[in-house]
mmCIF file of C-alpha atoms in Angstrom:
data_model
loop_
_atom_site.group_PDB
_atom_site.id
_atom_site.type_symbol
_atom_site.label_atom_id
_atom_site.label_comp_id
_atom_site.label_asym_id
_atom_site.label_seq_id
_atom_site.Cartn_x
_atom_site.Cartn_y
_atom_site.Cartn_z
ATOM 1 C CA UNK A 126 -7.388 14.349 25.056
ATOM 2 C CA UNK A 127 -9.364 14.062 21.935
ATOM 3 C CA UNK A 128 -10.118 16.097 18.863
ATOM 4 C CA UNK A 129 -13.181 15.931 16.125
ATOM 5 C CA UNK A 130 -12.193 13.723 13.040
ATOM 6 C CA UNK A 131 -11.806 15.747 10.523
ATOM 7 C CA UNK A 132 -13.741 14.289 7.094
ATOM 8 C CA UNK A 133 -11.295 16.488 4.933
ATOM 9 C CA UNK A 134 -8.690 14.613 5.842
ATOM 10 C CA UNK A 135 -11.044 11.127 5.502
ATOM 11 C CA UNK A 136 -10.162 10.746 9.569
ATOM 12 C CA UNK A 137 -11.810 7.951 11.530
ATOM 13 C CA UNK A 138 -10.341 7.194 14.347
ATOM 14 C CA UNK A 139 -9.688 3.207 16.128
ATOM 15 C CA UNK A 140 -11.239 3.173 19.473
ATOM 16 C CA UNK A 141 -11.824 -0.483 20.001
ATOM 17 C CA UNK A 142 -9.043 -1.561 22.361
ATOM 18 C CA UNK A 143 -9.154 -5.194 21.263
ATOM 19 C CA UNK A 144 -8.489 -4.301 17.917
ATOM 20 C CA UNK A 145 -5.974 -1.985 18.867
ATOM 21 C CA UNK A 146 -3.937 -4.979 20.429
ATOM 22 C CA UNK A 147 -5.208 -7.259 18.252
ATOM 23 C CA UNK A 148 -3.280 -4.625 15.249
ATOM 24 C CA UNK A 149 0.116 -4.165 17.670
ATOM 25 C CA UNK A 150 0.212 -7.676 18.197
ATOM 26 C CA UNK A 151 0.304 -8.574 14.383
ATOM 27 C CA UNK A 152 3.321 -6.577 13.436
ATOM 28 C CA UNK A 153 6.459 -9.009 13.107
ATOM 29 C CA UNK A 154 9.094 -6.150 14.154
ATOM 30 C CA UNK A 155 12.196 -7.169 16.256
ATOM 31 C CA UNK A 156 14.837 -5.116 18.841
ATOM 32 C CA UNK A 157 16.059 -2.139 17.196
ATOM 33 C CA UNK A 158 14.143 -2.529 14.019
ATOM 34 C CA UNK A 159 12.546 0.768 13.305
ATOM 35 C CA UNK A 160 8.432 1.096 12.817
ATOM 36 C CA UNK A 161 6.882 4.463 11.130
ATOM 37 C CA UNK A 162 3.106 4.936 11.907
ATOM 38 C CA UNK A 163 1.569 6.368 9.331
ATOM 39 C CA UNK A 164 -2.001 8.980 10.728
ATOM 40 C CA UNK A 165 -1.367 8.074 13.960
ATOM 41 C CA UNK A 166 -4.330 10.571 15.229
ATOM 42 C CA UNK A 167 -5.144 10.604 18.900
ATOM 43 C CA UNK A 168 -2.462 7.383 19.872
ATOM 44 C CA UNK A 169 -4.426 4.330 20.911
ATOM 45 C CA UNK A 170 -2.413 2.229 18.507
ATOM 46 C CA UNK A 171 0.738 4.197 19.304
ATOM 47 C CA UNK A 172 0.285 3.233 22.620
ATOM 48 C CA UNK A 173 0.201 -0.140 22.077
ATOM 49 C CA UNK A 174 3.665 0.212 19.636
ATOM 50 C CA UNK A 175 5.288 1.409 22.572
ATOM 51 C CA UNK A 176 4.445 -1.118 24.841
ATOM 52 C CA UNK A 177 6.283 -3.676 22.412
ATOM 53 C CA UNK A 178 9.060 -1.135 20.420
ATOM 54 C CA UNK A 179 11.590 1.573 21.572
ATOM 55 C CA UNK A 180 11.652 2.607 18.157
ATOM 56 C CA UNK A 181 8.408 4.394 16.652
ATOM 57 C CA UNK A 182 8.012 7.526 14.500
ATOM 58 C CA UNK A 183 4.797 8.571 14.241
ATOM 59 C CA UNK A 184 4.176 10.477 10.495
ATOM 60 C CA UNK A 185 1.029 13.276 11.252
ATOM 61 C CA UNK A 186 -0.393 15.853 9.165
ATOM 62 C CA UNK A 187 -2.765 17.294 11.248
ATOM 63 C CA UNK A 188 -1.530 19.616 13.881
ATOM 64 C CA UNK A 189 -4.514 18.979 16.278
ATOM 65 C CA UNK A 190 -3.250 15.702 16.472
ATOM 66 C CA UNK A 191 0.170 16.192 16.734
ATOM 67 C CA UNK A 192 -0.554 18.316 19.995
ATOM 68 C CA UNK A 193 -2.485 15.472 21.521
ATOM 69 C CA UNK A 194 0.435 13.278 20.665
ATOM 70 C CA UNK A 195 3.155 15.442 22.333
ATOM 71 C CA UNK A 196 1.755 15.637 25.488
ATOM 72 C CA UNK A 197 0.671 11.687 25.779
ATOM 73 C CA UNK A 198 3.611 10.477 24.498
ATOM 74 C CA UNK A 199 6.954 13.228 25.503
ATOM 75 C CA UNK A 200 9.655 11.083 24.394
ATOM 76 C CA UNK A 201 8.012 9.847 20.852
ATOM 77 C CA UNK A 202 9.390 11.461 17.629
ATOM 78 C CA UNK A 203 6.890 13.218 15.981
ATOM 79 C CA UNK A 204 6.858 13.822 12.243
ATOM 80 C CA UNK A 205 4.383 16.759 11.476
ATOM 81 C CA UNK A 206 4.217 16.191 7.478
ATOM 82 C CA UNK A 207 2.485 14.645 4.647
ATOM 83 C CA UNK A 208 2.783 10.895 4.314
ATOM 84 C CA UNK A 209 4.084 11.379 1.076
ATOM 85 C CA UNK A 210 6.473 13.898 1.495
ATOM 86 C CA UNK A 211 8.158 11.910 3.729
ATOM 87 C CA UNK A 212 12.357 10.650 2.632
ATOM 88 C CA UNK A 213 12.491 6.821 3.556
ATOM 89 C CA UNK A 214 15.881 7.023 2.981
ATOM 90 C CA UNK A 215 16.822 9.415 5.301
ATOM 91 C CA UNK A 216 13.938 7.489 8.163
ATOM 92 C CA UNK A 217 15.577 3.663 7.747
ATOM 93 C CA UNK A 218 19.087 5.039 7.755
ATOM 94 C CA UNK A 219 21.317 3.080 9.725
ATOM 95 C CA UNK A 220 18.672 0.706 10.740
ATOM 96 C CA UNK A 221 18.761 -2.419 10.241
ATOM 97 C CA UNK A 222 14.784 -3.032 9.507
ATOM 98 C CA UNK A 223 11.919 -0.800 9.261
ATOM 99 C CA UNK A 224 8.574 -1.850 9.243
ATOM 100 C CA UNK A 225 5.492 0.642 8.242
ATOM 101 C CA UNK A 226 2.056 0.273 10.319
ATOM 102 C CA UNK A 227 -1.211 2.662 9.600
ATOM 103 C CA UNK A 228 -4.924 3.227 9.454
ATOM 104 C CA UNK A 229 -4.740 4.876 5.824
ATOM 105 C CA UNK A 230 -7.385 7.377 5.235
ATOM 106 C CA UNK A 231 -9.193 5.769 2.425
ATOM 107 C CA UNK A 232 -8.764 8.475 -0.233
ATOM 108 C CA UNK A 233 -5.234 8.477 -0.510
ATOM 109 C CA UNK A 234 -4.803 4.831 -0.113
ATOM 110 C CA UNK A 235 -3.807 3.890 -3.357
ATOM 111 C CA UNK A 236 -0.940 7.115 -3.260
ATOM 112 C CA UNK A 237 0.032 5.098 0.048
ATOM 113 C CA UNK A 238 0.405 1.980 -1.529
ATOM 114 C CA UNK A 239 2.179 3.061 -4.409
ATOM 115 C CA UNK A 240 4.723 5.367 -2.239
ATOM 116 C CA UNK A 241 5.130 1.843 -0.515
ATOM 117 C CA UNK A 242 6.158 0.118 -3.541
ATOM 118 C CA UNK A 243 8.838 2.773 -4.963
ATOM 119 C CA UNK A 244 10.641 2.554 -1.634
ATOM 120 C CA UNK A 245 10.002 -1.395 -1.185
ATOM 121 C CA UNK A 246 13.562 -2.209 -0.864
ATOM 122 C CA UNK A 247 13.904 -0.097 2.327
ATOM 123 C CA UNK A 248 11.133 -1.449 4.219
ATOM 124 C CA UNK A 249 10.593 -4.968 5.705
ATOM 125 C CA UNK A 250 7.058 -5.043 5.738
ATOM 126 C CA UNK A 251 3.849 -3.212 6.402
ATOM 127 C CA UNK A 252 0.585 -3.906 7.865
ATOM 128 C CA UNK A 253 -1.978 -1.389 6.832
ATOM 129 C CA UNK A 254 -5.602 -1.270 7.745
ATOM 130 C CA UNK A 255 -7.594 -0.254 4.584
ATOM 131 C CA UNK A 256 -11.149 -0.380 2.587
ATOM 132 C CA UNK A 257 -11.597 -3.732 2.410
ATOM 133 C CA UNK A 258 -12.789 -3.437 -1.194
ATOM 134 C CA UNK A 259 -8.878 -2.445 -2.133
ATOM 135 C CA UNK A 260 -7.654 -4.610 0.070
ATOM 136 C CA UNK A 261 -9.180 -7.453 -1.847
ATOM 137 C CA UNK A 262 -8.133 -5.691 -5.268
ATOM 138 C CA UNK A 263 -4.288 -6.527 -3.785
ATOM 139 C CA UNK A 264 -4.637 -9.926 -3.273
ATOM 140 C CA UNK A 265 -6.939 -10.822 -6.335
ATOM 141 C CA UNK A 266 -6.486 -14.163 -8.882
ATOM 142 C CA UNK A 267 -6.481 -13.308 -12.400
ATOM 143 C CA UNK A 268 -9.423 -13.887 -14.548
ATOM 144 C CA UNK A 269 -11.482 -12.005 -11.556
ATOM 145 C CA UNK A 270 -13.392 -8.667 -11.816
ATOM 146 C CA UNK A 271 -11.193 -7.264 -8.837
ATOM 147 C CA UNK A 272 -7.895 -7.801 -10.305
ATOM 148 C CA UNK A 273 -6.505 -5.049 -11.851
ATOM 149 C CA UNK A 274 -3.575 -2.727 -11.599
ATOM 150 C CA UNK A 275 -3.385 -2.567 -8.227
ATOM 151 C CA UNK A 276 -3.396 -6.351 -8.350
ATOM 152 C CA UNK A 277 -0.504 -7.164 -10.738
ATOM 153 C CA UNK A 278 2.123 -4.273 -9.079
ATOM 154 C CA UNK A 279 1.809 -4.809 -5.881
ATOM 155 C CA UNK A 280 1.911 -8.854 -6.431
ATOM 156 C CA UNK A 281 4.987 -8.379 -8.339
ATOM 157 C CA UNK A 282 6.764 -6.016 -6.239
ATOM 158 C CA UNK A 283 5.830 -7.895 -2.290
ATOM 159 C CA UNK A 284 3.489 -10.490 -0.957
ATOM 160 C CA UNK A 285 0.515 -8.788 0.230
ATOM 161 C CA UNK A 286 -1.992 -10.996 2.894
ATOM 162 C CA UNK A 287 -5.520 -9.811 3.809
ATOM 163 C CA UNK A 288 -4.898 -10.655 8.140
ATOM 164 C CA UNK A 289 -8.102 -9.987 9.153
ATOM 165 C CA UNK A 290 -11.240 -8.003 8.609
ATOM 166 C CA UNK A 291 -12.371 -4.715 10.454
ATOM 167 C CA UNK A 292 -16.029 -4.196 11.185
ATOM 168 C CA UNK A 293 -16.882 -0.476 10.737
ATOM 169 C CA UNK A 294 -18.273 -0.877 13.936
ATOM 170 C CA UNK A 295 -14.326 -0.024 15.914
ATOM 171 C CA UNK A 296 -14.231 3.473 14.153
ATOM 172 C CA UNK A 297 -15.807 6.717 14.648
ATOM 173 C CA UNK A 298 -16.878 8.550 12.918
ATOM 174 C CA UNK A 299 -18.455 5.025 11.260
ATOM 175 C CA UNK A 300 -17.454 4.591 8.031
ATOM 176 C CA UNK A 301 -19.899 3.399 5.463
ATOM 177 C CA UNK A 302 -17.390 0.872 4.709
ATOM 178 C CA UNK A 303 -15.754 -2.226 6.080
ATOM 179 C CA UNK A 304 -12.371 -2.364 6.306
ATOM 180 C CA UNK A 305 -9.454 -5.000 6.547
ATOM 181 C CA UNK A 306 -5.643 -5.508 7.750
ATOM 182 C CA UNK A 307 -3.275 -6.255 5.060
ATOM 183 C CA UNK A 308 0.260 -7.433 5.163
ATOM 184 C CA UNK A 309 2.703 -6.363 2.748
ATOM 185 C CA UNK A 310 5.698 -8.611 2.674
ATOM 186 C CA UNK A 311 8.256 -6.539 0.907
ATOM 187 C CA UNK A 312 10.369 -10.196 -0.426
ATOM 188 C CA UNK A 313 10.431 -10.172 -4.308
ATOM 189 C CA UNK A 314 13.646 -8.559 -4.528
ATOM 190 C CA UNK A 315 14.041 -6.575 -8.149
ATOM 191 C CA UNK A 316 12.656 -6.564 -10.744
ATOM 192 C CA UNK A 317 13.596 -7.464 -14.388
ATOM 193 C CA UNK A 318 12.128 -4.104 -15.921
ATOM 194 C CA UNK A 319 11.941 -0.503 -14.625
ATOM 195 C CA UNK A 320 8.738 0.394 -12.395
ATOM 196 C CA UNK A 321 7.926 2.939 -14.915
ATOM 197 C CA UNK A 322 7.889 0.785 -17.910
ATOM 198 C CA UNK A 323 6.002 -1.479 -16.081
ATOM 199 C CA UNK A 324 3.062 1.104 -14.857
ATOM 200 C CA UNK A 325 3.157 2.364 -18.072
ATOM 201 C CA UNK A 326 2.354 -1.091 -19.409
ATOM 202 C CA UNK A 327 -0.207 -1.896 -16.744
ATOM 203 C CA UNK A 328 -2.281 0.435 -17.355
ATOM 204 C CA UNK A 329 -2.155 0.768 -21.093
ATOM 205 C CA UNK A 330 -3.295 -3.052 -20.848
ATOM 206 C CA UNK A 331 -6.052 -2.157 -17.875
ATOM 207 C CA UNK A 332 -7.594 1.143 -20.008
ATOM 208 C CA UNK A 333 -9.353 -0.970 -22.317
ATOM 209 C CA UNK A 334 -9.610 -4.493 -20.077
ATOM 210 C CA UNK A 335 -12.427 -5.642 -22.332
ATOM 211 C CA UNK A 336 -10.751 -5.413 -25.544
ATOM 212 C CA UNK A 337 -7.949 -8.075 -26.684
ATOM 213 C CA UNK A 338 -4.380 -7.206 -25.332
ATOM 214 C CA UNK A 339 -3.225 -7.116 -29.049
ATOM 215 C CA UNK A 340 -5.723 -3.948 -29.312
ATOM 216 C CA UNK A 341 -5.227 -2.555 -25.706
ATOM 217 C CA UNK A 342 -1.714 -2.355 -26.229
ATOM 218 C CA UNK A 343 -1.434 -0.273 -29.350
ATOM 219 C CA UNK A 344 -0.749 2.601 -27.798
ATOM 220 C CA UNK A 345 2.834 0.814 -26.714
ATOM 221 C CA UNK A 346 3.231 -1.851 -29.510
ATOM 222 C CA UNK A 347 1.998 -1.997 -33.318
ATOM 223 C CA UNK A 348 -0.008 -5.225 -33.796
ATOM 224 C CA UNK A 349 2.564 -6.087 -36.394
ATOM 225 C CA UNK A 350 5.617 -5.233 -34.168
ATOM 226 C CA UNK A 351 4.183 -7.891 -31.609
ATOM 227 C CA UNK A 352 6.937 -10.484 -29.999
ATOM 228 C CA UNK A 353 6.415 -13.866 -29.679
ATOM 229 C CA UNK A 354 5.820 -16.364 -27.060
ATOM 230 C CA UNK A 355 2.672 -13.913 -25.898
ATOM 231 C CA UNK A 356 -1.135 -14.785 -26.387
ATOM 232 C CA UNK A 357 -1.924 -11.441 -27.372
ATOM 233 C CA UNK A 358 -5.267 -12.746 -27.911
ATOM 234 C CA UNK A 359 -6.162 -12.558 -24.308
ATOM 235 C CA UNK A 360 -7.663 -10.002 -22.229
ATOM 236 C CA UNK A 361 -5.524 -8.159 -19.397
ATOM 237 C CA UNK A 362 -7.360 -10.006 -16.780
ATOM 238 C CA UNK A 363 -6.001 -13.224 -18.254
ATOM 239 C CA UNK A 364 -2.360 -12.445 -17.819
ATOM 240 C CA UNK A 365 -0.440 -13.526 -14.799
ATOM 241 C CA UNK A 366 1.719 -10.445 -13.422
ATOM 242 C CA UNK A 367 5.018 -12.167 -14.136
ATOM 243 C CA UNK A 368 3.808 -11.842 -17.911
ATOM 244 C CA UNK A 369 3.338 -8.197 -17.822
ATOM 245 C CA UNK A 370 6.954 -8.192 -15.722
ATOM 246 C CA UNK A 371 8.520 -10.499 -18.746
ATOM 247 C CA UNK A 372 6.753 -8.246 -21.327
ATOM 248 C CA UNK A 373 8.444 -5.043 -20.197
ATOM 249 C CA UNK A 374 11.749 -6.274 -20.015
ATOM 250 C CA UNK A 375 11.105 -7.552 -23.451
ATOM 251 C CA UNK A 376 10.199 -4.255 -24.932
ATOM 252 C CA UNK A 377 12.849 -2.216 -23.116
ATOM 253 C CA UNK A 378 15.457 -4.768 -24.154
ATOM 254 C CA UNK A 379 14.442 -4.014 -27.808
ATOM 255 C CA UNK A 380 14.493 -0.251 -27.081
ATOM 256 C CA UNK A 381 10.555 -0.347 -27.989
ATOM 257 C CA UNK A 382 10.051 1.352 -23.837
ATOM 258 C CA UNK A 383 13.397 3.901 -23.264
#
């Protein structure tokens, strides 16, 4: 039972089986926690999730797949929708973990990610397998030409933790790409700003990542309206991510970000 990967949909399907285990072995899930699988595709690595878990909900947009999936596995609920269209509330209700596992097609990884992050404080964790370019983005020290937006959010809002790295080799279609498991340790608990304000000042700082903060961040905050206790003088790869948080909270505490 297998179907053609489809490149619209930026499919390439595990078939290594020692990866495969090697992926279902590193998720930390316990009894009656729930796990979502995100582009399941044919099932190798739901097959190994349901060695270990009673509990997995496979999310699948393409209906090929979701056939192939229905008749290997009768008794495993099958979601056939978007990724992100999906209600995390309405999936971890009643449950008292959830953890998210997935090979993410690598043009919508970043969407992923950031889905991820809005509904952080339903999920326990997630292991994703991703281009190992973005992967390293996420974990990136400041003062480094791969930290970046990606970088400060998703540092702020979980612990993320490259696992392991993928050869391109496992997949086919081959990618052109490497690839590489991340952990996302969803453990920071809330923020002191909004996640909007805090995008929003992100990536005002990250436009213009060459020019001084006190310059990049004029489309937010006047040079003369600038607070203290900030070296506006830096660049945006200078500043740790709990400056940006500390930033925003400052400027929506004195109504400057409403």
């Amino acid at each position: 039972m297998s179907i053609r990967p489809k490149k619209s949909l930026g499919q390439h399907f595990l078939k290594d089986t020692n990866m495969i285990e090697k992926i279902a072995g590193a998720l930390n899930a316990g009894p009656g926690h729930r796990i979502i699988e995100i582009g399941p595709g044919t099932g190798l690595l739901t097959e190994g999730l349901l060695k270990r878990y009673e509990d997995v909900v496979a999310v699948e947009l393409d209906q090929r797949a979701v056939e192939v999936l229905k008749q290997k596995f009768p008794e495993l609920r099958i979601l056939h929708k978007d990724i992100l269209d999906i209600d995390f509330e309405e999936l971890v209700l009643e449950k008292e973990k959830t953890h998210v596992i997935g090979n993410l097609p690598y043009y919508i990884t970043s969407q992923i990610l950031f889905l991820l992050l809005e509904n952080r404080a339903l999920l326990a964790d997630a292991l994703l397998m991703m281009q190992k370019e973005v992967a390293e983005r996420l974990v990136a020290n400041i003062r480094t030409k791969d930290y970046g937006i990606l970088s400060v959010q998703t540092q702020l809002m979980c612990t993320p933790e490259i696992l392991f790295e993928v050869p391109r080799q496992v997949f086919t279609p081959q990618p052109n790409v490497d690839s590489a498991m991340v952990r996302l340790r969803f453990d920071q608990g809330p923020l002191t700003c909004s996640d909007p304000h805090l995008k929003t000042v992100v990536r005002t700082a990250f436009n213009q990542r060459r020019k001084k903060l006190s310059n990049a961040l004029k489309p937010i905050i006047d040079k003369s309206a600038l607070p203290d206790g900030f070296d506006f003088d830096k660049r945006a790869e200078a500043w740790e991510p709990s400056v940006y948080e500390k930033l925003t909270a400052l400027l929506e505490e004195d109504g400057i970000l409403t």
